[in-house]
Coordinates of C-alpha atoms and ligand atoms in Angstrom, one line a residue:
X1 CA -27.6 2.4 -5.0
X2 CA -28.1 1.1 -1.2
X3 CA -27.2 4.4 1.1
X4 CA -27.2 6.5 -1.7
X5 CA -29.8 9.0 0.1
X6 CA -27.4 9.3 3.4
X7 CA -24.7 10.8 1.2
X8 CA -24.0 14.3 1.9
X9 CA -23.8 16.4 -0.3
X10 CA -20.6 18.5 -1.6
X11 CA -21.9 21.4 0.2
X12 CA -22.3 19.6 3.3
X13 CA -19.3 18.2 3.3
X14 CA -17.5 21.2 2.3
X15 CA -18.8 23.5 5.2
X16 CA -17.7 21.0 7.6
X17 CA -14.5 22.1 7.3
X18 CA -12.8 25.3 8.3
X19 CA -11.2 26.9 6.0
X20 CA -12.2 25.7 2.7
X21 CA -11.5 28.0 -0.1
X22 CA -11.9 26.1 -3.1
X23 CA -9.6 28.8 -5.3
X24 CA -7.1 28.2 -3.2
X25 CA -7.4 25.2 -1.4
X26 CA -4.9 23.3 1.2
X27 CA -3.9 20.1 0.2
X28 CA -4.5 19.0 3.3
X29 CA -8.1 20.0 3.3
X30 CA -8.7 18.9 0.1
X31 CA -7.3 15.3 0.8
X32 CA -9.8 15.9 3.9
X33 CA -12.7 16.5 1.8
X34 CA -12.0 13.9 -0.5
X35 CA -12.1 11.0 2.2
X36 CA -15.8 12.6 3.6
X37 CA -17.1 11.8 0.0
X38 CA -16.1 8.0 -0.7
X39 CA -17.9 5.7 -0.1
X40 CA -17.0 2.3 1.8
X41 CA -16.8 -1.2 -0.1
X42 CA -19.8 -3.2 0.0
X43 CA -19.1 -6.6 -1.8
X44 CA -16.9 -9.4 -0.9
X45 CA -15.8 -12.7 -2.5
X46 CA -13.7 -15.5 -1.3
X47 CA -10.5 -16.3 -3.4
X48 CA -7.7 -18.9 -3.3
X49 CA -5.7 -18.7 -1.2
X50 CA -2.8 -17.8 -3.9
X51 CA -5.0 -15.1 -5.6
X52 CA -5.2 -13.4 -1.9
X53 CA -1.9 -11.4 -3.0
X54 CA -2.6 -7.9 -2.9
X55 CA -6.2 -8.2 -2.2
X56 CA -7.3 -6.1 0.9
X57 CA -8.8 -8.5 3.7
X58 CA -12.5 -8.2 4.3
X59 CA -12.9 -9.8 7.5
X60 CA -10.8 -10.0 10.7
X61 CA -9.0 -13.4 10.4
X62 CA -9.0 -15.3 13.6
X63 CA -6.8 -18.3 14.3
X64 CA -9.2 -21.2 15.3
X65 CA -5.7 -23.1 16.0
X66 CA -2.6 -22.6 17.9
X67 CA 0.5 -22.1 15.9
X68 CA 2.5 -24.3 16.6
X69 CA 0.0 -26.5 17.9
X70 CA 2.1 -28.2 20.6
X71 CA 5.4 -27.5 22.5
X72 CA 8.6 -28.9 19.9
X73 CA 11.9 -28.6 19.3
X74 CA 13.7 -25.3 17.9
X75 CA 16.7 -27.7 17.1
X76 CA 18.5 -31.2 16.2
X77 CA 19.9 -32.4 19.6
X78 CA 18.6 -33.8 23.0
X79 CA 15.0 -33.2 24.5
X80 CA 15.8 -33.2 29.0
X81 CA 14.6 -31.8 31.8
X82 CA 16.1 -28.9 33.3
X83 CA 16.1 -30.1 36.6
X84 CA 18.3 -32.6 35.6
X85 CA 21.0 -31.0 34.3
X86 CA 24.2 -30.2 37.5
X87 CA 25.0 -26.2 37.5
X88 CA 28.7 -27.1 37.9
X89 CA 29.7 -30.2 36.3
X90 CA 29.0 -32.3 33.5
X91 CA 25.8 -34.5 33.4
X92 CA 25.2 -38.1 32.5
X93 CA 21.6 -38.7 30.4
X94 CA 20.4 -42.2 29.1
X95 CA 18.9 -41.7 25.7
X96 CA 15.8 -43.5 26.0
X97 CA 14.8 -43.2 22.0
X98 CA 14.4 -40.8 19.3
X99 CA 11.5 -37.9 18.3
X100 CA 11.4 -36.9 14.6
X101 CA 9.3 -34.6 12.9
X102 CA 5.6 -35.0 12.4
X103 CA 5.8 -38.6 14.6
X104 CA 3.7 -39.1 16.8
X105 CA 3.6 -37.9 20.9
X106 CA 6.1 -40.4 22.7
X107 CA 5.9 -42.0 25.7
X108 CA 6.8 -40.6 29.3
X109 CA 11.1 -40.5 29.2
X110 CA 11.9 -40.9 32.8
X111 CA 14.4 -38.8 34.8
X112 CA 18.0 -38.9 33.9
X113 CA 17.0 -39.9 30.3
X114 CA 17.3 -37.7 27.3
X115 CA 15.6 -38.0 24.1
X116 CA 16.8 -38.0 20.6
X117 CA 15.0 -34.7 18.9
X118 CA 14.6 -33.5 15.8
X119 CA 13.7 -29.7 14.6
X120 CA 9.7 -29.5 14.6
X121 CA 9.3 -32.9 16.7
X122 CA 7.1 -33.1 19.7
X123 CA 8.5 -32.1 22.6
X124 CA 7.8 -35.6 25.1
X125 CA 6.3 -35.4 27.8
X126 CA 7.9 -34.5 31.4
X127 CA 10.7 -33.2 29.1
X128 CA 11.0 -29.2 29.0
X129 CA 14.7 -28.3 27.4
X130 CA 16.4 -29.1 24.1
X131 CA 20.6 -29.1 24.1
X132 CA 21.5 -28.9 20.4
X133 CA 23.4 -31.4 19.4
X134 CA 26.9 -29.7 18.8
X135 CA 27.0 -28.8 22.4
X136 CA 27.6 -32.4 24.1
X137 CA 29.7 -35.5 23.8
X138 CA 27.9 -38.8 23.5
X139 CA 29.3 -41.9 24.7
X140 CA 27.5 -45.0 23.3
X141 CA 24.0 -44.3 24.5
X142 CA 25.3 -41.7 26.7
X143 CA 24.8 -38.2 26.6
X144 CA 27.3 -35.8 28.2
X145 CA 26.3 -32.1 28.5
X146 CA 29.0 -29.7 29.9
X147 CA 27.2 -27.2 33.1
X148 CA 26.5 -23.7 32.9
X149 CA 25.0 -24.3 28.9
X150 CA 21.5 -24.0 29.1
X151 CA 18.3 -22.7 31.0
X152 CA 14.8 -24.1 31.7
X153 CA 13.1 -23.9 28.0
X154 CA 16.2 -23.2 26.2
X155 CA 15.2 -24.5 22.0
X156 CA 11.7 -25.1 23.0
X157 CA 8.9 -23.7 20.8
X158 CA 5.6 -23.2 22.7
X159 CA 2.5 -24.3 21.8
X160 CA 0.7 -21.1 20.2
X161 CA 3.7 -18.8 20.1
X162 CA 3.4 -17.8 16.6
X163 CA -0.5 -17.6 17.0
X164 CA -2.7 -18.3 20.0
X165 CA -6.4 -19.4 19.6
X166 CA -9.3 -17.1 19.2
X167 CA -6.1 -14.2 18.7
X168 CA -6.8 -12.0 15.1
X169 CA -4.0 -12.9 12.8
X170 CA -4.9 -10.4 10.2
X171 CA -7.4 -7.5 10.6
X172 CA -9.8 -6.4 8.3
X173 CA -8.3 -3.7 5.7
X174 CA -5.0 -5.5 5.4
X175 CA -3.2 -5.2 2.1
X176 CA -2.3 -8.8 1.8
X177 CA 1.5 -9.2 1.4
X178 CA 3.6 -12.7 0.8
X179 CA 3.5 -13.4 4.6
X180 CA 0.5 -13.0 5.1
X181 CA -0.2 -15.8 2.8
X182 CA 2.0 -17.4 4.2
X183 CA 0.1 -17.1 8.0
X184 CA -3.1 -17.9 6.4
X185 CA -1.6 -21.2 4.7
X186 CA -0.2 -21.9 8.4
X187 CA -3.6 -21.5 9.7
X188 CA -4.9 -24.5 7.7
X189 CA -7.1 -21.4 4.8
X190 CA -7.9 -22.5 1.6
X191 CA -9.6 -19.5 1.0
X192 CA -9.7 -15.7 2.2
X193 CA -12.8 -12.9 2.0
X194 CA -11.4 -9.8 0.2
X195 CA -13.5 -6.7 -1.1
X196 CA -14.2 -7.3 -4.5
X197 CA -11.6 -5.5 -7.1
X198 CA -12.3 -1.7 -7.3
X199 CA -13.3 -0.7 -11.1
X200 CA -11.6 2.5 -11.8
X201 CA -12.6 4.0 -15.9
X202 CA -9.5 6.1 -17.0
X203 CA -10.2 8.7 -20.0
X204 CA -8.2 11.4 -21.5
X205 CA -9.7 14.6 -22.9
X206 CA -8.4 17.3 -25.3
X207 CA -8.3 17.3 -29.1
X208 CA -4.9 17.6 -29.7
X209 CA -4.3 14.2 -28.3
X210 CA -2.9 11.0 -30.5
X211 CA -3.0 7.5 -29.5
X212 CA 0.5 6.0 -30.0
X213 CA 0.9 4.3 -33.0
X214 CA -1.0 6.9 -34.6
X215 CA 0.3 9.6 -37.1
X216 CA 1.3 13.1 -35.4
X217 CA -0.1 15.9 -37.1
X218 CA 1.7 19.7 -36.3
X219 CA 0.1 20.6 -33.0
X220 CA -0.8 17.0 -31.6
X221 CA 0.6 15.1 -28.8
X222 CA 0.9 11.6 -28.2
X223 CA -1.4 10.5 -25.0
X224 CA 0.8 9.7 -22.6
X225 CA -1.8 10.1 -19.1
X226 CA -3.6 7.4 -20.5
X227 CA -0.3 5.2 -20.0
X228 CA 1.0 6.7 -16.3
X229 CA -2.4 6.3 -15.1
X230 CA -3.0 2.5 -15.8
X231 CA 0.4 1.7 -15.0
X232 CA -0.6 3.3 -11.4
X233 CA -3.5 1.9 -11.2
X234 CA -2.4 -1.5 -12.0
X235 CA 0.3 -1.2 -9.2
X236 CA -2.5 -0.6 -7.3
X237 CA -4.1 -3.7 -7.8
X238 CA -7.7 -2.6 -9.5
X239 CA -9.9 -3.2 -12.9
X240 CA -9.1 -0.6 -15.5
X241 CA -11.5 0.1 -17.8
X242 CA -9.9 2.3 -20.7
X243 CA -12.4 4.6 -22.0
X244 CA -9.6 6.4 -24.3
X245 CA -9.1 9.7 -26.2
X246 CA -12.4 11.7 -25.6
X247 CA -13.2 14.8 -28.0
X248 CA -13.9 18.1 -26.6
X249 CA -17.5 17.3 -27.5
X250 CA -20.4 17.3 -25.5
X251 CA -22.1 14.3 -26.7
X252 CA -18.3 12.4 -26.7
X253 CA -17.4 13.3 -22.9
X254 CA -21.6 12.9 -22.1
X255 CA -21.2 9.1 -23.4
X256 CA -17.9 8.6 -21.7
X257 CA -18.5 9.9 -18.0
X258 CA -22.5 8.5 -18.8
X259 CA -20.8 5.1 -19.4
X260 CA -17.9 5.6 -16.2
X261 CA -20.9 6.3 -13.9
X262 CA -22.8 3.3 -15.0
X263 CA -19.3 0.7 -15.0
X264 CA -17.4 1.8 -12.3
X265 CA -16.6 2.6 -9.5
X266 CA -14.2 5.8 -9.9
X267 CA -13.3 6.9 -13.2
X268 CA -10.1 9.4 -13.4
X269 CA -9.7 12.2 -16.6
X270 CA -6.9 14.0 -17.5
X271 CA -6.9 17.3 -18.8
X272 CA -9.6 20.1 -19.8
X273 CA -9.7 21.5 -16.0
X274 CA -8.5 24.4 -16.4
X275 CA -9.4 27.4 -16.3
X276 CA -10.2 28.7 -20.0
X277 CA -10.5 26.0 -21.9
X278 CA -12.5 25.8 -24.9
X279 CA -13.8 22.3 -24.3
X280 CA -17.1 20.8 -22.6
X281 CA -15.4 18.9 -19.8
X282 CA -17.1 20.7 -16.7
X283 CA -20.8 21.5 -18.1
X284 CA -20.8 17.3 -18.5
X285 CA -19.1 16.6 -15.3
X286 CA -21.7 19.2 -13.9
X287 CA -25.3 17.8 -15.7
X288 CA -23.8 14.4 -15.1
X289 CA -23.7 15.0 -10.7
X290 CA -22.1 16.8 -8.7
X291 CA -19.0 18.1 -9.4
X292 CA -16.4 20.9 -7.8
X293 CA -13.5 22.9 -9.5
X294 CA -11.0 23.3 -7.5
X295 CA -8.0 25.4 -7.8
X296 CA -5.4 23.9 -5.3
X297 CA -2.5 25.4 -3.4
X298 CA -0.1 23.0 -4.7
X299 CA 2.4 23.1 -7.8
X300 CA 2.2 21.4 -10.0
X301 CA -1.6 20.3 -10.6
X302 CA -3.7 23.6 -9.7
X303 CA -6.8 23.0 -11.4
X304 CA -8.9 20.0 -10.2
X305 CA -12.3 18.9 -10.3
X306 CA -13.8 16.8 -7.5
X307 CA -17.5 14.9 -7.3
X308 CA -19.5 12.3 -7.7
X309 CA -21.4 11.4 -11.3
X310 CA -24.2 9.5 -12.0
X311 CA -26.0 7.2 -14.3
X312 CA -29.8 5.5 -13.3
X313 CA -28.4 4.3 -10.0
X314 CA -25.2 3.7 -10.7
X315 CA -22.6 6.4 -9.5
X316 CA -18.8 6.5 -9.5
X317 CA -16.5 9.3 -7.8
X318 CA -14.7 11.6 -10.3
X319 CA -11.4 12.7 -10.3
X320 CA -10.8 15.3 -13.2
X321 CA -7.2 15.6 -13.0
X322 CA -5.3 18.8 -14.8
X323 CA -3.2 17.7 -18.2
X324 CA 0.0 18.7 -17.7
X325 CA 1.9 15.1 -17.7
X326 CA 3.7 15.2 -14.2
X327 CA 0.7 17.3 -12.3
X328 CA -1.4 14.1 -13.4
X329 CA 0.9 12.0 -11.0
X330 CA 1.4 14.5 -8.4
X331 CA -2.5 14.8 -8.5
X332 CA -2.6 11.0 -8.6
X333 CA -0.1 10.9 -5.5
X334 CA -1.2 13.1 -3.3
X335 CA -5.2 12.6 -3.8
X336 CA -5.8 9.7 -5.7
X337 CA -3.9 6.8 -4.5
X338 CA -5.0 7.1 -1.2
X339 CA -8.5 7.7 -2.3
X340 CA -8.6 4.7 -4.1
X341 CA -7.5 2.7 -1.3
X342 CA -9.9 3.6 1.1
X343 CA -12.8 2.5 -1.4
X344 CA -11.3 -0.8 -1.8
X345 CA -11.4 -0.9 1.6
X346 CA -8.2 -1.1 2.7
X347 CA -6.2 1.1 5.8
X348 CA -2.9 1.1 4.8
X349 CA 0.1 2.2 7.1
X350 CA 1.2 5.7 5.5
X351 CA 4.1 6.2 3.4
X352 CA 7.3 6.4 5.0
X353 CA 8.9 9.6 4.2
X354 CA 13.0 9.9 4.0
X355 CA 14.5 13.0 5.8
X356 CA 17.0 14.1 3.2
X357 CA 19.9 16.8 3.2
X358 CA 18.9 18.8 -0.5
X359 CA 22.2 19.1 -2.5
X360 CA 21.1 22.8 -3.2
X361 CA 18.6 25.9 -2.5
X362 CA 15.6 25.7 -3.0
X363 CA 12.9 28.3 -4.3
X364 CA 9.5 28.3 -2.2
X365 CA 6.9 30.7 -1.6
X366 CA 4.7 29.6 1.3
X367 CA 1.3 29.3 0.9
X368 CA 2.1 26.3 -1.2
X369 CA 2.8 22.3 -1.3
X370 CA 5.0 21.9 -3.7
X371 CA 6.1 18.3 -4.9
X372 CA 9.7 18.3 -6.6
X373 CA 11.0 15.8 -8.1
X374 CA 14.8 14.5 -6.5
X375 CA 17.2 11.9 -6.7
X376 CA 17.4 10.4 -3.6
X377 CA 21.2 8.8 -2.4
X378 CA 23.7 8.0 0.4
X379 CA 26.1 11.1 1.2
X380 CA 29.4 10.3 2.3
X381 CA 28.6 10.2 6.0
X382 CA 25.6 8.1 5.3
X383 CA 23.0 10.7 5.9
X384 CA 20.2 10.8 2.8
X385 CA 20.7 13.6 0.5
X386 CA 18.6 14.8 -2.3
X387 CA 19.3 16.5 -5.7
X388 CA 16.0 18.0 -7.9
X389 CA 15.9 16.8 -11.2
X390 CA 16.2 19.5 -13.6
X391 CA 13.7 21.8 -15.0
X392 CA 10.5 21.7 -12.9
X393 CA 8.0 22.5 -15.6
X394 CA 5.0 20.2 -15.2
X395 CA 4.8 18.9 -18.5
X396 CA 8.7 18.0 -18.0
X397 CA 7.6 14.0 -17.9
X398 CA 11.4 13.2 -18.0
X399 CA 11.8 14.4 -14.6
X400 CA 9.3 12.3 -13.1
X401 CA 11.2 9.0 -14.9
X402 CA 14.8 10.1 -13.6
X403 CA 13.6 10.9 -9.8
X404 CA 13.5 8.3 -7.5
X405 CA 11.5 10.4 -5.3
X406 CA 9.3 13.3 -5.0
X407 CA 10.6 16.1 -2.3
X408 CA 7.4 17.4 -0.4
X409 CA 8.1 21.2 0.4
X410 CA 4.8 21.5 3.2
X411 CA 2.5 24.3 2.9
X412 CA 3.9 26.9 4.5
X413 CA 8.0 26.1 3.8
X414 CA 10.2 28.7 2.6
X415 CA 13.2 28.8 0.3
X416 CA 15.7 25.7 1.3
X417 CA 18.6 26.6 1.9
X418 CA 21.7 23.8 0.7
X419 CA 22.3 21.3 3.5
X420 CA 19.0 21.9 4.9
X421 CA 16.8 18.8 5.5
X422 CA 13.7 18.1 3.7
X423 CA 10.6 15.9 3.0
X424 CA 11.3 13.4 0.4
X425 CA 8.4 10.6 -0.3
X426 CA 10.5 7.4 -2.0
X427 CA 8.5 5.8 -5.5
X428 CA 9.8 2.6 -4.3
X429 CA 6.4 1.3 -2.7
X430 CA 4.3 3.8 -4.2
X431 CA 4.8 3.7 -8.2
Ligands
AMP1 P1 -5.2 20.9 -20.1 O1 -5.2 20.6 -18.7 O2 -6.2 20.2 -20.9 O3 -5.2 22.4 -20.4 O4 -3.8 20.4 -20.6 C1 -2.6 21.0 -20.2 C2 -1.4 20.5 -21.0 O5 -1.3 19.1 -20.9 C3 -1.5 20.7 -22.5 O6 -0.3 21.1 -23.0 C4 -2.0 19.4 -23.0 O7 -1.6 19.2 -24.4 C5 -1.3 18.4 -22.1 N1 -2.0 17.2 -22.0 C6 -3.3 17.1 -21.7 N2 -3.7 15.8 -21.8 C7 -2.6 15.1 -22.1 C8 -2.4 13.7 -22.3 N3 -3.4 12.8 -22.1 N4 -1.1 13.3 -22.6 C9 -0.2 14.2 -22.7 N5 -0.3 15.5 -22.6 C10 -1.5 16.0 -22.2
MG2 MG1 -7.1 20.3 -22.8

């Protein structure tokens, strides 16, 4: 893999930062780590234009036209020249003929003349002014325009207003939304150089998993990471590849991560993290590359493993993410979506967090980052006010589904007391 041998390793990249304690690691550190090990995007393709949606921008788009190309008319009315018009009483104009959209550049209009104009027509030349058309009175081919209505360039669009030549419409890293499309279609693009679609490989480990439609035997639960996590990713825009229920069994998990590291680009796992466990997740993660178990100050989703794995020269970034059902998406959130994003190359804007009164107290130790999960609303006085959903417990999945957000108690927060404003990180835009 080209720039494989620049990588530095785990070690490195650990004792670059102060601090680091991987049994009990900051979030912030560990989302700080994270971003030294991933690598950048290195392939691009052109799409259509209409397949651009989503796609993060390779290349910094720069306008090679103005937009609009020439000076026209914001309205329906009367093209004039300022210096016509009389500050305190009403002025005469001669209509000398009529502009519509998309016709061609008319001829000089001399002064005292007006011109007919249409919404998107060429301004003509010597002319500088539009009067919409409600505003006057016209008397056969007379227009009559009452004083003190208008100033020099009133309902005149300037060449290049929206875009000027040679100026970047879009940079490089742009998540491309509908109007950007929308720019790029105004620009006169076909087509549009993205990164190529990030391939993230999602697995599940433990052997008391079920796929659904299965039977359930006494002690087995249905998969359900396998589901959060693709509906995730896909709102995220990359490939899935489902590499399913893996068996605490060496040689299963060793085919699995063997065939992640060769196929893609990331691969995610849920489950057999922790500490304890009678399964073979971390000696494979470990023979496979090179791989870290963290334990992170952060509730839920304490145990994590971190690295990179490898296959010939192929290699993919591992995320081994803890089992419980809502630590997988608090893992996901805090760590993985962002991840993600950078190694499809894109720099989003962060996530706007809401400020939010919490309906009750709150139980916090510092020395933590806990992630809650609230119902978000509109109090009486229209301030945002949260209320936690229920039991807390991370396998609770059911509080995940009713919140509408998750309420970020920072590292070193307290109890809450009721009334007290908090951190709360809306879904809306992020699942
Ligand atoms: P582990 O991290 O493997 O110790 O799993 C912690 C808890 O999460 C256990 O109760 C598991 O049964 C549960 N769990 C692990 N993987 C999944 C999964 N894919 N879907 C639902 N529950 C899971
Ligand atoms: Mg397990």
């Amino acid at each position: 893999m080209p720039g494989m041998n620049k990588q530095a390793s785990l070690s490195e990249i650990a004792s670059c930062l102060a601090g680091y304690d991987p049994q009990a690691l900051h979030v912030a550190l560990a989302q700080d780590f994270i971003a030294k090990l991933l690598p950048s995007p290195q392939i691009q393709e052109k799409v259509a234009l209409r397949e651009s949606l989503g796609r993060v921008l390779a290349a910094d788009i720069i306008s090679t036209l103005q937009v609009p190309a020439a000076d026209n008319s914001a309205m329906d009315g009367y093209a004039l020249r300022a210096c016509d018009l009389s500050a305190t009483t009403e002025t005469f104009l001669q209509i000398a003929g009529t502009s519509l959209a998309g016709s061609a550049p008319s001829s000089l209009v001399q002064p005292g003349h007006c011109q007919r104009i249409m919404t998107g027509a060429l301004m003509p030349a010597g002319l500088d002014t539009v009067v919409p058309q409600e505003f006057i009175r016209l008397e056969g081919e007379t227009v009559i325009i009452p004083p003190g209505l208008l100033r020099t360039g009133d309902n005149r669009r300037l060449a290049g207003e929206d875009l000027a030549l040679g100026q970047v419409a879009l940079s490089a890293g742009r998540i491309l939304k509908p109007a950007d499309l929308g720019l790029l279609a105004s620009l006169g693009l076909a087509e549009v150089p993205v990164w190529r679609k990030l391939r993230v490989a999602i697995l599940s480990s433990g052997d008391e998993l079920r796929s659904v439609g299965e039977p359930l035997p006494a002690g087995c639960v249905y998969d359900s990471n396998r589901y959060t996590m693709w509906a995730m990713l896909q709102r995220l825009g990359v490939e899935i590849l489902d590499l399913g229920i893996i068996r605490d069994d060496k040689a299963a998990l060793r085919e699995a991560f063997g065939r992640a590291a060769r196929e893609a680009d990331a691969v995610i796992s849920s489950g057999g993290v922790s500490v304890g466990e009678a399964d073979h997740t971390k000696g494979v993660m470990a023979e496979l590359g090179e791989v870290l178990f963290w334990k992170i100050a952060m509730r839920p989703g304490r145990p994590m493993a971190i690295g990179r794995i490898r296959n010939a020269d192929h290699q993919a970034i591992l995320f081994g993410l803890p089992g419980n059902p809502v630590a997988v998406m608090v893992t996901f959130y805090a760590f993985v979506r962002e991840a993600l994003l950078a190694m499809s190359g894109a720099s989003p804007a962060p996530l706007p967090m809401l400020r939010a009164a919490s309906l009750q107290p709150l139980r916090k130790k510092p020395g933590r980052t806990e992630y809650q999960r609230g119902i978000v609303s509109r109090g009486v006085n229209g301030q945002w006010q949260v209320e936690i959903t229920g039991n807390q417990g991370s396998g609770i999945l059911s509080s995940m589904s009713q919140a509408n957000g998750l309420v970020v108690l920072g590292h070193e927060q307290g109890n809450v007391e009721a009334g007290e404003l908090i951190d709360v990180l809306p879904f809306d835009g992020l699942i």
